[in-house]
Tab-separated table of C-alpha atoms in Angstrom:
chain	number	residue	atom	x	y	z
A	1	UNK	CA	1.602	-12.940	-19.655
A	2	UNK	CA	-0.853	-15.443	-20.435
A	3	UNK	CA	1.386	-17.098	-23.479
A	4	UNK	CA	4.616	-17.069	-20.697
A	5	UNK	CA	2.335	-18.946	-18.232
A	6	UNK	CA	0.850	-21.725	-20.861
A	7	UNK	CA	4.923	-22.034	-21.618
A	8	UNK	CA	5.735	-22.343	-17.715
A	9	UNK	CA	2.629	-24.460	-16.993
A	10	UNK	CA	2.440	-26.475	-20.004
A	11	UNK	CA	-1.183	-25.567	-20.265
A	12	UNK	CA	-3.367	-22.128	-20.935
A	13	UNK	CA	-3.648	-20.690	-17.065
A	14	UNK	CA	-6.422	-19.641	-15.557
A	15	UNK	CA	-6.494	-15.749	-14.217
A	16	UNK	CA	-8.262	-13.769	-11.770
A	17	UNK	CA	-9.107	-9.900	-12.896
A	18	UNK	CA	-10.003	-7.563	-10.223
A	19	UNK	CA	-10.705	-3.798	-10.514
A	20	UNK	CA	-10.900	-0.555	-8.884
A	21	UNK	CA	-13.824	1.855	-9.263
A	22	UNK	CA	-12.229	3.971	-12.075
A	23	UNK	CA	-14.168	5.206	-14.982
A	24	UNK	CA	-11.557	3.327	-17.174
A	25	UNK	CA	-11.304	0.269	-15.364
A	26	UNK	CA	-14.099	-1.678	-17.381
A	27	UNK	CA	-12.766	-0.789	-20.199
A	28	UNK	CA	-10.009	-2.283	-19.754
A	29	UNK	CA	-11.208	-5.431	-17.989
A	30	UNK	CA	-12.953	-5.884	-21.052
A	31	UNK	CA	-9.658	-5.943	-23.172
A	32	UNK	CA	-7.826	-8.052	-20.589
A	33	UNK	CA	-10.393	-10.491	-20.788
A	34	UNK	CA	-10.183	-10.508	-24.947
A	35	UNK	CA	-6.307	-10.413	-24.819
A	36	UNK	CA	-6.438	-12.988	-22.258
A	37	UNK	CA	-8.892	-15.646	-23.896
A	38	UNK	CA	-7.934	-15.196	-27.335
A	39	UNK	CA	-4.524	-16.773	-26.708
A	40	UNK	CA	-6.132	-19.628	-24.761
A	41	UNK	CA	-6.203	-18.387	-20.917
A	42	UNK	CA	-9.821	-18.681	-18.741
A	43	UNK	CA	-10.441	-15.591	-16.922
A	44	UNK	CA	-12.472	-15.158	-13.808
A	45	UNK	CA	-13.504	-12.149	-13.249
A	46	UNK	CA	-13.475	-10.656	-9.363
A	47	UNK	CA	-15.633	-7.263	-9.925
A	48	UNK	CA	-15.224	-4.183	-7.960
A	49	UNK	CA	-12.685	-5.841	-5.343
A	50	UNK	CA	-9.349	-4.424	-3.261
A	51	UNK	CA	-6.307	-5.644	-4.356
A	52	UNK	CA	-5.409	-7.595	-1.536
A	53	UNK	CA	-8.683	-9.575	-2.184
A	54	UNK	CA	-7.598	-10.363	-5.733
A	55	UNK	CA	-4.189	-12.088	-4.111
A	56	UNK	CA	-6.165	-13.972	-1.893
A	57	UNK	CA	-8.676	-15.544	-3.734
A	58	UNK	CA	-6.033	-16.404	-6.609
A	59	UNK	CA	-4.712	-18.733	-3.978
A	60	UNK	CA	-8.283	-19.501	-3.186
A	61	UNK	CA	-9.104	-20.827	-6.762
A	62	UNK	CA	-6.231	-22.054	-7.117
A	63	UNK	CA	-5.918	-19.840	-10.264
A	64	UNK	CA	-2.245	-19.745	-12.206
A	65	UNK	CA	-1.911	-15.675	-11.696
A	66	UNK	CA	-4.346	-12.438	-10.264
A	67	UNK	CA	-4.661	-9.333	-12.350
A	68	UNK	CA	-5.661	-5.742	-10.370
A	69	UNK	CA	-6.733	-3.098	-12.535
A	70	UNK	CA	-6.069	0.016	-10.706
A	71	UNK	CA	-3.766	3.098	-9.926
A	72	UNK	CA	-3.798	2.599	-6.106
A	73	UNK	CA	-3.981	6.246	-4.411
A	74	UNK	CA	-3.592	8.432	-7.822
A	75	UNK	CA	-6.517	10.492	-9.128
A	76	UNK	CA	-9.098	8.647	-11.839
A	77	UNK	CA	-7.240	9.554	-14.717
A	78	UNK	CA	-4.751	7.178	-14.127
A	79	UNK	CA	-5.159	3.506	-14.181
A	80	UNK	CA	-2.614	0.475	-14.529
A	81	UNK	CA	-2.165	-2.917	-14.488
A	82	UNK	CA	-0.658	-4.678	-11.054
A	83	UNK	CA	-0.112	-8.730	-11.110
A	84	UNK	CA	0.221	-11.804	-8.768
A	85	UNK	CA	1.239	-15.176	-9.547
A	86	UNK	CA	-0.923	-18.308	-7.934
A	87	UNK	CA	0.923	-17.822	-4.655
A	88	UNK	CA	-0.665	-14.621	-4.631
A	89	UNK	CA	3.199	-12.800	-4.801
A	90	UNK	CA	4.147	-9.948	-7.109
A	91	UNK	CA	5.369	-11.337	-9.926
A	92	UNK	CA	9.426	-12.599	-9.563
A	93	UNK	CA	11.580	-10.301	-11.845
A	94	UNK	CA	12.266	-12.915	-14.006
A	95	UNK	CA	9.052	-14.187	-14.982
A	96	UNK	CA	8.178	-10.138	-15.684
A	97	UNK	CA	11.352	-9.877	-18.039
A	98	UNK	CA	9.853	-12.644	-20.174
A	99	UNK	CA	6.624	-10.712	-20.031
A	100	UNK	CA	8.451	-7.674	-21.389
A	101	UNK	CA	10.238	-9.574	-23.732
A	102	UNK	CA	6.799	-10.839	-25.272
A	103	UNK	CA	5.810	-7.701	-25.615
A	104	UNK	CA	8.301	-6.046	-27.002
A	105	UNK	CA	9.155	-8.830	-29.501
A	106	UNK	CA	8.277	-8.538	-33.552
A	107	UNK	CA	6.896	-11.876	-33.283
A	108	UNK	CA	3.377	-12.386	-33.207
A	109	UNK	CA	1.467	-14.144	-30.911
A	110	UNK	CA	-0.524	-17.110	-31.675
A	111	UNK	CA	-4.326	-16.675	-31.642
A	112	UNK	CA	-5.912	-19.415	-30.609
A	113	UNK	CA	-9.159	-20.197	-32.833
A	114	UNK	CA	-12.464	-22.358	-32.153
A	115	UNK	CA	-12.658	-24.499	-29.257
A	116	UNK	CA	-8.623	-23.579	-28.049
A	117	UNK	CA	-10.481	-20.299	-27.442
A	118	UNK	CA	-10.181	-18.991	-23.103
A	119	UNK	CA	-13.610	-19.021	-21.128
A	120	UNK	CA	-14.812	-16.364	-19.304
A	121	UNK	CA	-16.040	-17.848	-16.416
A	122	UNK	CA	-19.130	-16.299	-14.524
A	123	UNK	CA	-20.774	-15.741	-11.507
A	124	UNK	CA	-17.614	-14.919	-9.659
A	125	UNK	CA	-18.252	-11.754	-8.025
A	126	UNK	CA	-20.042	-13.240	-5.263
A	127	UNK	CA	-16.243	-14.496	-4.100
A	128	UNK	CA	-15.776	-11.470	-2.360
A	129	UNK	CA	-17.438	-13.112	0.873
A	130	UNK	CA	-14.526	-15.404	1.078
A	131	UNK	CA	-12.338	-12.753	0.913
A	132	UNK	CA	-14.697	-10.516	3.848
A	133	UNK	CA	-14.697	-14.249	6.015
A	134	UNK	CA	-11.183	-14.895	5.860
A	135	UNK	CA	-10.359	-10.923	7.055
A	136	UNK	CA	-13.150	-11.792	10.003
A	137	UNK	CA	-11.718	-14.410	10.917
A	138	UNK	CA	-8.230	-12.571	11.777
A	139	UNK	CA	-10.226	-11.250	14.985
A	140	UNK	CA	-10.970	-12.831	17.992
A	141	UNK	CA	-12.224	-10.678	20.229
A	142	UNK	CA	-15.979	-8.870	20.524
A	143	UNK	CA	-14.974	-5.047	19.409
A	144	UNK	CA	-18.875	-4.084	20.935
A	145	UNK	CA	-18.268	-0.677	22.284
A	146	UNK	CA	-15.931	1.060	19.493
A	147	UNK	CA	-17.270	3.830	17.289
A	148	UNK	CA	-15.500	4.370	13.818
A	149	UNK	CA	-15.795	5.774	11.248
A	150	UNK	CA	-14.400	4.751	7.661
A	151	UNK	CA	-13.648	6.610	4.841
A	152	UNK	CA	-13.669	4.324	1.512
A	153	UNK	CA	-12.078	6.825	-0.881
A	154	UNK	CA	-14.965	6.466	-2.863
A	155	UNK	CA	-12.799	3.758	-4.358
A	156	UNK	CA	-12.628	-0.539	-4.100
A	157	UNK	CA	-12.997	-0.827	-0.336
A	158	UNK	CA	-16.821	0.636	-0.736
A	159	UNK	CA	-17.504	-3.256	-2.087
A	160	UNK	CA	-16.583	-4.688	0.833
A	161	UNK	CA	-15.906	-2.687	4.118
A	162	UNK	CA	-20.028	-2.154	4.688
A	163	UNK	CA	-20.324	-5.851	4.899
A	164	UNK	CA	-16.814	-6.834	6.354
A	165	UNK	CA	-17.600	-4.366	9.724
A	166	UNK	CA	-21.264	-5.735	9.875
A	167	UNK	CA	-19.885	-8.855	11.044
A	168	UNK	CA	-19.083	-7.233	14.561
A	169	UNK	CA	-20.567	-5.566	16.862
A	170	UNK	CA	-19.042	-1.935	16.429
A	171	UNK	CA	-20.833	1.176	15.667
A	172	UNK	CA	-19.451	1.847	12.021
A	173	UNK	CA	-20.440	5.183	10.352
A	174	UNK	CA	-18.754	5.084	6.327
A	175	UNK	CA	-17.656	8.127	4.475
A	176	UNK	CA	-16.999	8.745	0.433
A	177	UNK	CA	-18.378	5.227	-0.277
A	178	UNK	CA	-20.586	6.138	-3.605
A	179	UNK	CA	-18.055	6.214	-6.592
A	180	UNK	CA	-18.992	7.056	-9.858
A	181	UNK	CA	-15.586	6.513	-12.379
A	182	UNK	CA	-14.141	9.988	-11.471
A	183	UNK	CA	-14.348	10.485	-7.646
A	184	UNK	CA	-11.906	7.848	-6.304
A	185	UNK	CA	-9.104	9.689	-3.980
A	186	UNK	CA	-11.374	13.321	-4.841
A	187	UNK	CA	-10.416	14.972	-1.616
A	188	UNK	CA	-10.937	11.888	0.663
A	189	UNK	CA	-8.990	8.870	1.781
A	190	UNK	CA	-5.758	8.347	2.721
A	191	UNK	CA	-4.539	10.784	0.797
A	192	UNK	CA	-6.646	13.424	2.298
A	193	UNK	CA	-7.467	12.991	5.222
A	194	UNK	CA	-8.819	16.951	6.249
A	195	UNK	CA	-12.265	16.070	6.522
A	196	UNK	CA	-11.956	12.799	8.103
A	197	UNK	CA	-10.259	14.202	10.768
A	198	UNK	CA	-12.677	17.028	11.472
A	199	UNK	CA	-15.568	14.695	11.663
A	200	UNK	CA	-14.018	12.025	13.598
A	201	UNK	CA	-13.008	14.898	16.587
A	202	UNK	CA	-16.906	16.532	15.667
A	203	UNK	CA	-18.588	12.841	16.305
A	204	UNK	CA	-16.566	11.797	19.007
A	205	UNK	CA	-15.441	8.499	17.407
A	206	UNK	CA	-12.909	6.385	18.652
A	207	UNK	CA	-10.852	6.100	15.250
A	208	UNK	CA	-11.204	7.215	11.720
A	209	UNK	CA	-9.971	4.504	9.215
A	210	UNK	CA	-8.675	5.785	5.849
A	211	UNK	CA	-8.195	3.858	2.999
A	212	UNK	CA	-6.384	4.145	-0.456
A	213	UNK	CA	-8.470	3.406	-3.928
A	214	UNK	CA	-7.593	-0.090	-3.887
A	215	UNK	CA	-8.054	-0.256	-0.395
A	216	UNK	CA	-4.353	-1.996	0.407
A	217	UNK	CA	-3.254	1.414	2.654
A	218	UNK	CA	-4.777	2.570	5.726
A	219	UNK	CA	-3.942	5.560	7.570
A	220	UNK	CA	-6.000	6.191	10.642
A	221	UNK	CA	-7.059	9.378	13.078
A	222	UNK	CA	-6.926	9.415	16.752
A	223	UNK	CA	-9.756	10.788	18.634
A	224	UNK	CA	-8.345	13.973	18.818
A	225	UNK	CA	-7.358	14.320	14.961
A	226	UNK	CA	-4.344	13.497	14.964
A	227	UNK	CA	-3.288	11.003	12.422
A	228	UNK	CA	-1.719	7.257	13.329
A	229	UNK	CA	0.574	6.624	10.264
A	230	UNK	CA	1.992	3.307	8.989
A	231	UNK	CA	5.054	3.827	11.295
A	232	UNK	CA	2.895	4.147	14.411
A	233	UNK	CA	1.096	1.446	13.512
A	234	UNK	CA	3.797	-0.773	12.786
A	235	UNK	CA	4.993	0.222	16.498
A	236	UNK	CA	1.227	-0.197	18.036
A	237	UNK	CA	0.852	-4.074	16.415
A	238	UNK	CA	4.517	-4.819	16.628
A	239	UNK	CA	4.584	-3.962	20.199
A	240	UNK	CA	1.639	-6.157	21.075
A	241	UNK	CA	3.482	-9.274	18.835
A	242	UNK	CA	6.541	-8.430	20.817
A	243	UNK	CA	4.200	-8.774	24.317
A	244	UNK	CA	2.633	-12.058	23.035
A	245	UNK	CA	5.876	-13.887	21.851
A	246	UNK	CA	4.457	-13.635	18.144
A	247	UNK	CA	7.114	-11.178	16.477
A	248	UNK	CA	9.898	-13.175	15.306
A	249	UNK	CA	13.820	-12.462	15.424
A	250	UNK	CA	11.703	-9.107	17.460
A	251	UNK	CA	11.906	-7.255	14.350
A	252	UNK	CA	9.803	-4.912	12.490
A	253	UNK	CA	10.493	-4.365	9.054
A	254	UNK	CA	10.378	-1.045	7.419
A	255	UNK	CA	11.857	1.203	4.579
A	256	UNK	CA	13.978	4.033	4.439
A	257	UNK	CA	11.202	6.817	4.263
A	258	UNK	CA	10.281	5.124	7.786
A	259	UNK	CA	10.151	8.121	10.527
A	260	UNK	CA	13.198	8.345	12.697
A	261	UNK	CA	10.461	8.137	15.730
A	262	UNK	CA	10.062	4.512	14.772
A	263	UNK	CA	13.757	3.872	14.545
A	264	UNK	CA	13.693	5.772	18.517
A	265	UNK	CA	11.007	3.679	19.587
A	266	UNK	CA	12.223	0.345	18.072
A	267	UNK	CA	15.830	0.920	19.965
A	268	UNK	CA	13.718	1.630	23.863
A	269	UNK	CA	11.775	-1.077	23.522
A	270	UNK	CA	14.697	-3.629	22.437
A	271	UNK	CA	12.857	-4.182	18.820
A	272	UNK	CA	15.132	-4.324	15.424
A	273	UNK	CA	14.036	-2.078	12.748
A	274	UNK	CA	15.105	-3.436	9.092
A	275	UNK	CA	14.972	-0.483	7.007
A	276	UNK	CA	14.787	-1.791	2.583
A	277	UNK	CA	14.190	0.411	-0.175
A	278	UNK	CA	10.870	2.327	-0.671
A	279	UNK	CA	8.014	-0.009	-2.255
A	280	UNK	CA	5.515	-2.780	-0.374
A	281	UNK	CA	7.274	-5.470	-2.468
A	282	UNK	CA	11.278	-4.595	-0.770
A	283	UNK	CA	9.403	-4.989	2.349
A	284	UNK	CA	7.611	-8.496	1.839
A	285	UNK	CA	10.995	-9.598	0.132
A	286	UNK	CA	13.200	-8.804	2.840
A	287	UNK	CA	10.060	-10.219	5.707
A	288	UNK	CA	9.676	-13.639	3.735
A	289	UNK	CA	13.276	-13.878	3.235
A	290	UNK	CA	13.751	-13.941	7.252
A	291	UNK	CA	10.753	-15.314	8.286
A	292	UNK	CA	9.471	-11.833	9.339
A	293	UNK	CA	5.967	-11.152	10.618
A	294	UNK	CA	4.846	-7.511	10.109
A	295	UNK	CA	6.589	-4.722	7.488
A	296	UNK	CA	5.141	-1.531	6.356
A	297	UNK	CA	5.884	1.675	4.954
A	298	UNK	CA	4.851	5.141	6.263
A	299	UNK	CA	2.166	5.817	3.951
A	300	UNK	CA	0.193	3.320	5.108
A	301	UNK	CA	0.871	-0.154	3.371
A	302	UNK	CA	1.050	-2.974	6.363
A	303	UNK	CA	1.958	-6.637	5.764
A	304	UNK	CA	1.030	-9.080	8.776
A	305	UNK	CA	2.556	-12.269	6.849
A	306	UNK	CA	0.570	-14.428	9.224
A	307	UNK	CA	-2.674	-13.359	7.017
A	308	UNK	CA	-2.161	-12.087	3.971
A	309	UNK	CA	1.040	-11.969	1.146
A	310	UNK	CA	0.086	-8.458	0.471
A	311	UNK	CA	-0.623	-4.898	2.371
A	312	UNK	CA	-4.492	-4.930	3.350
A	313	UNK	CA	-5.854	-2.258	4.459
A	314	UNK	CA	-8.772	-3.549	6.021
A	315	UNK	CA	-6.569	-6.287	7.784
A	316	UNK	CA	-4.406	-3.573	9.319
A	317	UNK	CA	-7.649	-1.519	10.488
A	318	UNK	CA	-8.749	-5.066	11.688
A	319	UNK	CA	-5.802	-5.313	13.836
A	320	UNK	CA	-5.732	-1.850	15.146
A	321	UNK	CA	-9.223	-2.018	16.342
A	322	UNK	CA	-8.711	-5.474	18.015
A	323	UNK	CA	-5.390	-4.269	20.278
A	324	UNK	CA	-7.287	-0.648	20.753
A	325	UNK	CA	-10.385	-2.486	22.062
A	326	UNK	CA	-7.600	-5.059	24.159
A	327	UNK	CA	-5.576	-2.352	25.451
A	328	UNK	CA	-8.855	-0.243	27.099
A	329	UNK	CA	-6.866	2.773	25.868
A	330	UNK	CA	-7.593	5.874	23.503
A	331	UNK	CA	-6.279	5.382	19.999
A	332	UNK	CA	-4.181	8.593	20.645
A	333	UNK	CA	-3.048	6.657	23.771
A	334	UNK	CA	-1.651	3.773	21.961
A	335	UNK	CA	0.038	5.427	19.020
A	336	UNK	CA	2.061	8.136	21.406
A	337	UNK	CA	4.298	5.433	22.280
A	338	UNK	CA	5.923	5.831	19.032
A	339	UNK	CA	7.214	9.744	18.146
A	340	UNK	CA	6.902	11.502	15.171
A	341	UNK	CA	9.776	14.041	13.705
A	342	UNK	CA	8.611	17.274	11.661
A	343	UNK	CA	9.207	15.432	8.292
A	344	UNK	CA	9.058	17.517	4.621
A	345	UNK	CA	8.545	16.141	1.752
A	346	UNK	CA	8.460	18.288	-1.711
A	347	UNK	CA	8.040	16.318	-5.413
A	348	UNK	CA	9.954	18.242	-7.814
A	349	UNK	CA	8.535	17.639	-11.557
A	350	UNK	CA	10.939	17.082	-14.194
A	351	UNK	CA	10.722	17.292	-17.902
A	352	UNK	CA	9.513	13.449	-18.999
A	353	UNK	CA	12.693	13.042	-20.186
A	354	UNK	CA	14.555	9.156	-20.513
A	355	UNK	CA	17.529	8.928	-18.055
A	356	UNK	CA	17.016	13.017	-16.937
A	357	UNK	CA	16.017	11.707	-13.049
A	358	UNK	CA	19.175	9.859	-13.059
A	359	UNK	CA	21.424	12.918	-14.234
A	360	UNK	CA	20.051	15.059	-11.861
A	361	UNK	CA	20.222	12.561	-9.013
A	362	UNK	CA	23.893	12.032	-10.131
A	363	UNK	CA	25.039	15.790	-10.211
A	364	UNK	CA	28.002	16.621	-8.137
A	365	UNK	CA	26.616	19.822	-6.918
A	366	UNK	CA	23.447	18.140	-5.483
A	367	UNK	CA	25.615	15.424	-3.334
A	368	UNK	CA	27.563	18.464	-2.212
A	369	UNK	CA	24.820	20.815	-1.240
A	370	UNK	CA	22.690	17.416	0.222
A	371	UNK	CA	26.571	17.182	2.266
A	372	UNK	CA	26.721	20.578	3.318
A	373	UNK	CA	22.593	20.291	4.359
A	374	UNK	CA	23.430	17.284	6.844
A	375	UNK	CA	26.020	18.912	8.415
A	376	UNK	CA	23.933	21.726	9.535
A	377	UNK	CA	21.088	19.132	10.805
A	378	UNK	CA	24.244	18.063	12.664
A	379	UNK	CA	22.922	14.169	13.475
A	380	UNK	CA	19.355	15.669	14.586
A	381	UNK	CA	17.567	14.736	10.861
A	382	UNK	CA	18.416	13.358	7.843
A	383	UNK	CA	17.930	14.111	4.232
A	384	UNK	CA	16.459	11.493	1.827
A	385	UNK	CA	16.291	11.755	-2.055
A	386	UNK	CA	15.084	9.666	-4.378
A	387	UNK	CA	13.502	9.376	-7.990
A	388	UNK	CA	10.063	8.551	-8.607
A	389	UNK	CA	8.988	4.999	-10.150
A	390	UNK	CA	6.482	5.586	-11.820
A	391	UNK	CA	6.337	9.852	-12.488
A	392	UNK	CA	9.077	12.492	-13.618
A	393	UNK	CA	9.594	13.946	-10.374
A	394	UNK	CA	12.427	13.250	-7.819
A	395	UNK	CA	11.091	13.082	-3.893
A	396	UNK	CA	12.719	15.428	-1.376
A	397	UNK	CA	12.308	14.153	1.497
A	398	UNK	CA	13.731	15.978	5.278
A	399	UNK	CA	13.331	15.150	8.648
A	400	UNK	CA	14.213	17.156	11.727
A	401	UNK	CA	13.941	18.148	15.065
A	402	UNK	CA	12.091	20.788	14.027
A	403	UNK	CA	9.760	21.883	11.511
A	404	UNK	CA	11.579	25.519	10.500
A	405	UNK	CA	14.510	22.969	9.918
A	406	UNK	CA	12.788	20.073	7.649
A	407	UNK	CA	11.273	22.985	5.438
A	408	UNK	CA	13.762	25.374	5.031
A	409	UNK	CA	16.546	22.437	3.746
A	410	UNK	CA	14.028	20.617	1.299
A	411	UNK	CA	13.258	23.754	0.294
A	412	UNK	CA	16.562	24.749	-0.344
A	413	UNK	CA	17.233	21.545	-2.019
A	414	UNK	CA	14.113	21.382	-4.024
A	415	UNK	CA	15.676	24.669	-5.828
A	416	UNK	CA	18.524	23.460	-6.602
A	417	UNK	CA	17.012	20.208	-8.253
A	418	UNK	CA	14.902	22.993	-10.125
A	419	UNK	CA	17.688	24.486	-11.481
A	420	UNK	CA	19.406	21.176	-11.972
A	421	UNK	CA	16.510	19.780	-14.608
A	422	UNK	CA	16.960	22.926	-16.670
């Protein structure tokens, strides 16, 4: 990356490296930083920081490209590598084909030796209050009154949500917010959200805030338990844009996995729903392409394009709060304007096989048994499936009117992928 940038830039770049709280995540900060340096690039190290803070201090710094070291909402043992270039975007698919192509070439790379030699520059974990200021700053009103309380997934949003929800006056209470390498996602967060729910209900708060390891999801729970998903959040804030002439063309964008409650709700209350292929970065493609001002998927990733290029968690808890505390409603209130369908979704493992997810997705017999399924949902559900990115498993995913339905056709169709990978 860092030789494709000195070729674009006509100079070695400057990067930004931020990390999750993963056991492996120094370790490989610390080889970043010596890949990085010893072809020529400065590297500025963020800390322990969430990934939508490394995209928008890049901008900040006015570095050349931000580097997150982290596996999002997977357990410890798995880490990776995300990036963003100095606009604080993903990376554009060509740019990350002449990364691959570096890679993958026989040709070395030239060291760089004495003085050509990167800097690490220090001192740069203190940048995280810019980061905490500029989220402030998204809120105008006094949230005095509200009682939360936030569960940190023992992952990067323990560096910063303590001090981000000190600036206002709101009784904040913080769960799973003491990692130690191996506990990030352990039963908590976003992607467990059991015994967040039980305590908000228990401590009669007005909203539990989940977030994800890297802290750019946020799922939330009602005051009764119940949880507030991406979708009904999408149809909480987009509803309030709508009200204040702020959500342009009126149109929420979402993906396909979005719950066919939003796509009811969007069509009473006269609001488009764009629907793109699962994945944050389909969303923000398809919202910068049109000039659109808040996208999300289901599991909790929320863009508001008037603050951020990424999904922020805390942003989207930010904005909750602020309509919540507006509105002089319940949280369980607000988010019942949008329904939920009994939805099903089963992960079906797969031998790690090259091109096996595509020959199963591709079988004949699994288009006509997915036909046959539809028919008998009879326009009331749908039936959505779809290969992993990143794992051998293909997603089953069912949604219908009721909940004997959803699970009895995914399961049905979750055997016949079975037998399908044999």
């Amino acid at each position: 990356m860092t030789q494709v940038l000195t070729e674009e830039n006509g100079r070695p770049p400057l990067i930004t490296i931020g990390m999750d709280t993963r056991i492996s995540s120094d370790m490989l900060e610390g080889a970043l930083i010596a890949g990085i340096t010893s072809v020529g690039g400065d590297v500025m190290p963020l800390g322990t920081i969430p990934t939508p803070a490394v995209a928008y201090l890049t901008i900040k710094v006015e570095a050349d490209a931000g580097v997150v070291i982290s596996a999002s909402h997977n357990p410890f043992e798995h880490n990776g590598i995300k990036v963003f270039n100095g606009q604080g975007y993903k990376l554009s698919d060509a740019l990350e084909d002449r990364v691959e192509e570096k890679i993958l070439s026989p040709e070395p790379i030239p060291i760089k030796k004495g003085g050509e030699i990167g800097k690490r520059i220090h001192g740069m974990k203190n940048l995280k209050y810019e980061y905490i200021k500029h989220l402030t700053g998204t809120v105008q009103d006094d949230l005095s009154g509200l009682r939360v309380l936030i569960d940190c997934a023992n992952g990067a949003a323990a560096a910063t949500a303590p001090d981000l929800f000190a600036n206002f006056e709101i009784e904040a209470d913080f769960i799973h917010k003491k990692p130690n390498g191996t506990n990030i996602n352990l039963k908590c967060g976003s992607t467990y959200l059991k015994s967040l729910s039980a305590m908000v209900t228990a401590g009669e708060y007005d909203l539990g805030i989940a977030f994800d390891g890297d802290a750019d999801r946020c799922l939330m729970i009602d005051e009764k338990g119940n949880i507030v998903d991406g979708d009904k959040t999408m149809a909480v804030c987009g509803l309030y844009m709508r009200d204040q002439g702020l959500l342009t063309g009126r149109t929420i964008v979402g993906t396909v996995m979005s719950n066919l409650g939003l796509h009811e709700f969007c069509n009473k209350n006269n609001i488009r729903l764009v629907c793109t292929p699962v994945g944050d970065r389909n969303v923000l493609e398809k919202m910068l392409e049109n000039g659109y001002r808040i996208g999300g998927e289901q599991s909790g990733h929320t863009i508001f394009t008037d603050y951020a290029t990424t999904g922020d968690g805390q942003l989207t808890a930010l904005q909750f709060l602020q309509i919540l505390k507006r509105s002089g409603k319940t949280a369980s209130q607000l988010a019942s304007i949008c329904p939920s369908y009994p939805q099903t979704l089963i992960n079906v493992e797969l031998p790690n096989q090259p091109g096996l997810k595509d020959q199963v997705m591709a079988s004949q017999e699994l288009q006509d048994a997915v036909r046959r399924e539809e028919e008998i949902l009879g326009g009331d559900g749908r039936i959505l499936l779809r290969p992993s990115g990143t794992e051998p498993l293909i997603r089953v995913m069912v949604e219908a009117r009721t909940q004997e339905q959803a699970v009895g056709c995914a399961e049905r169709l979750a055997e016949l992928v079975k037998m399908l990978k044999i």
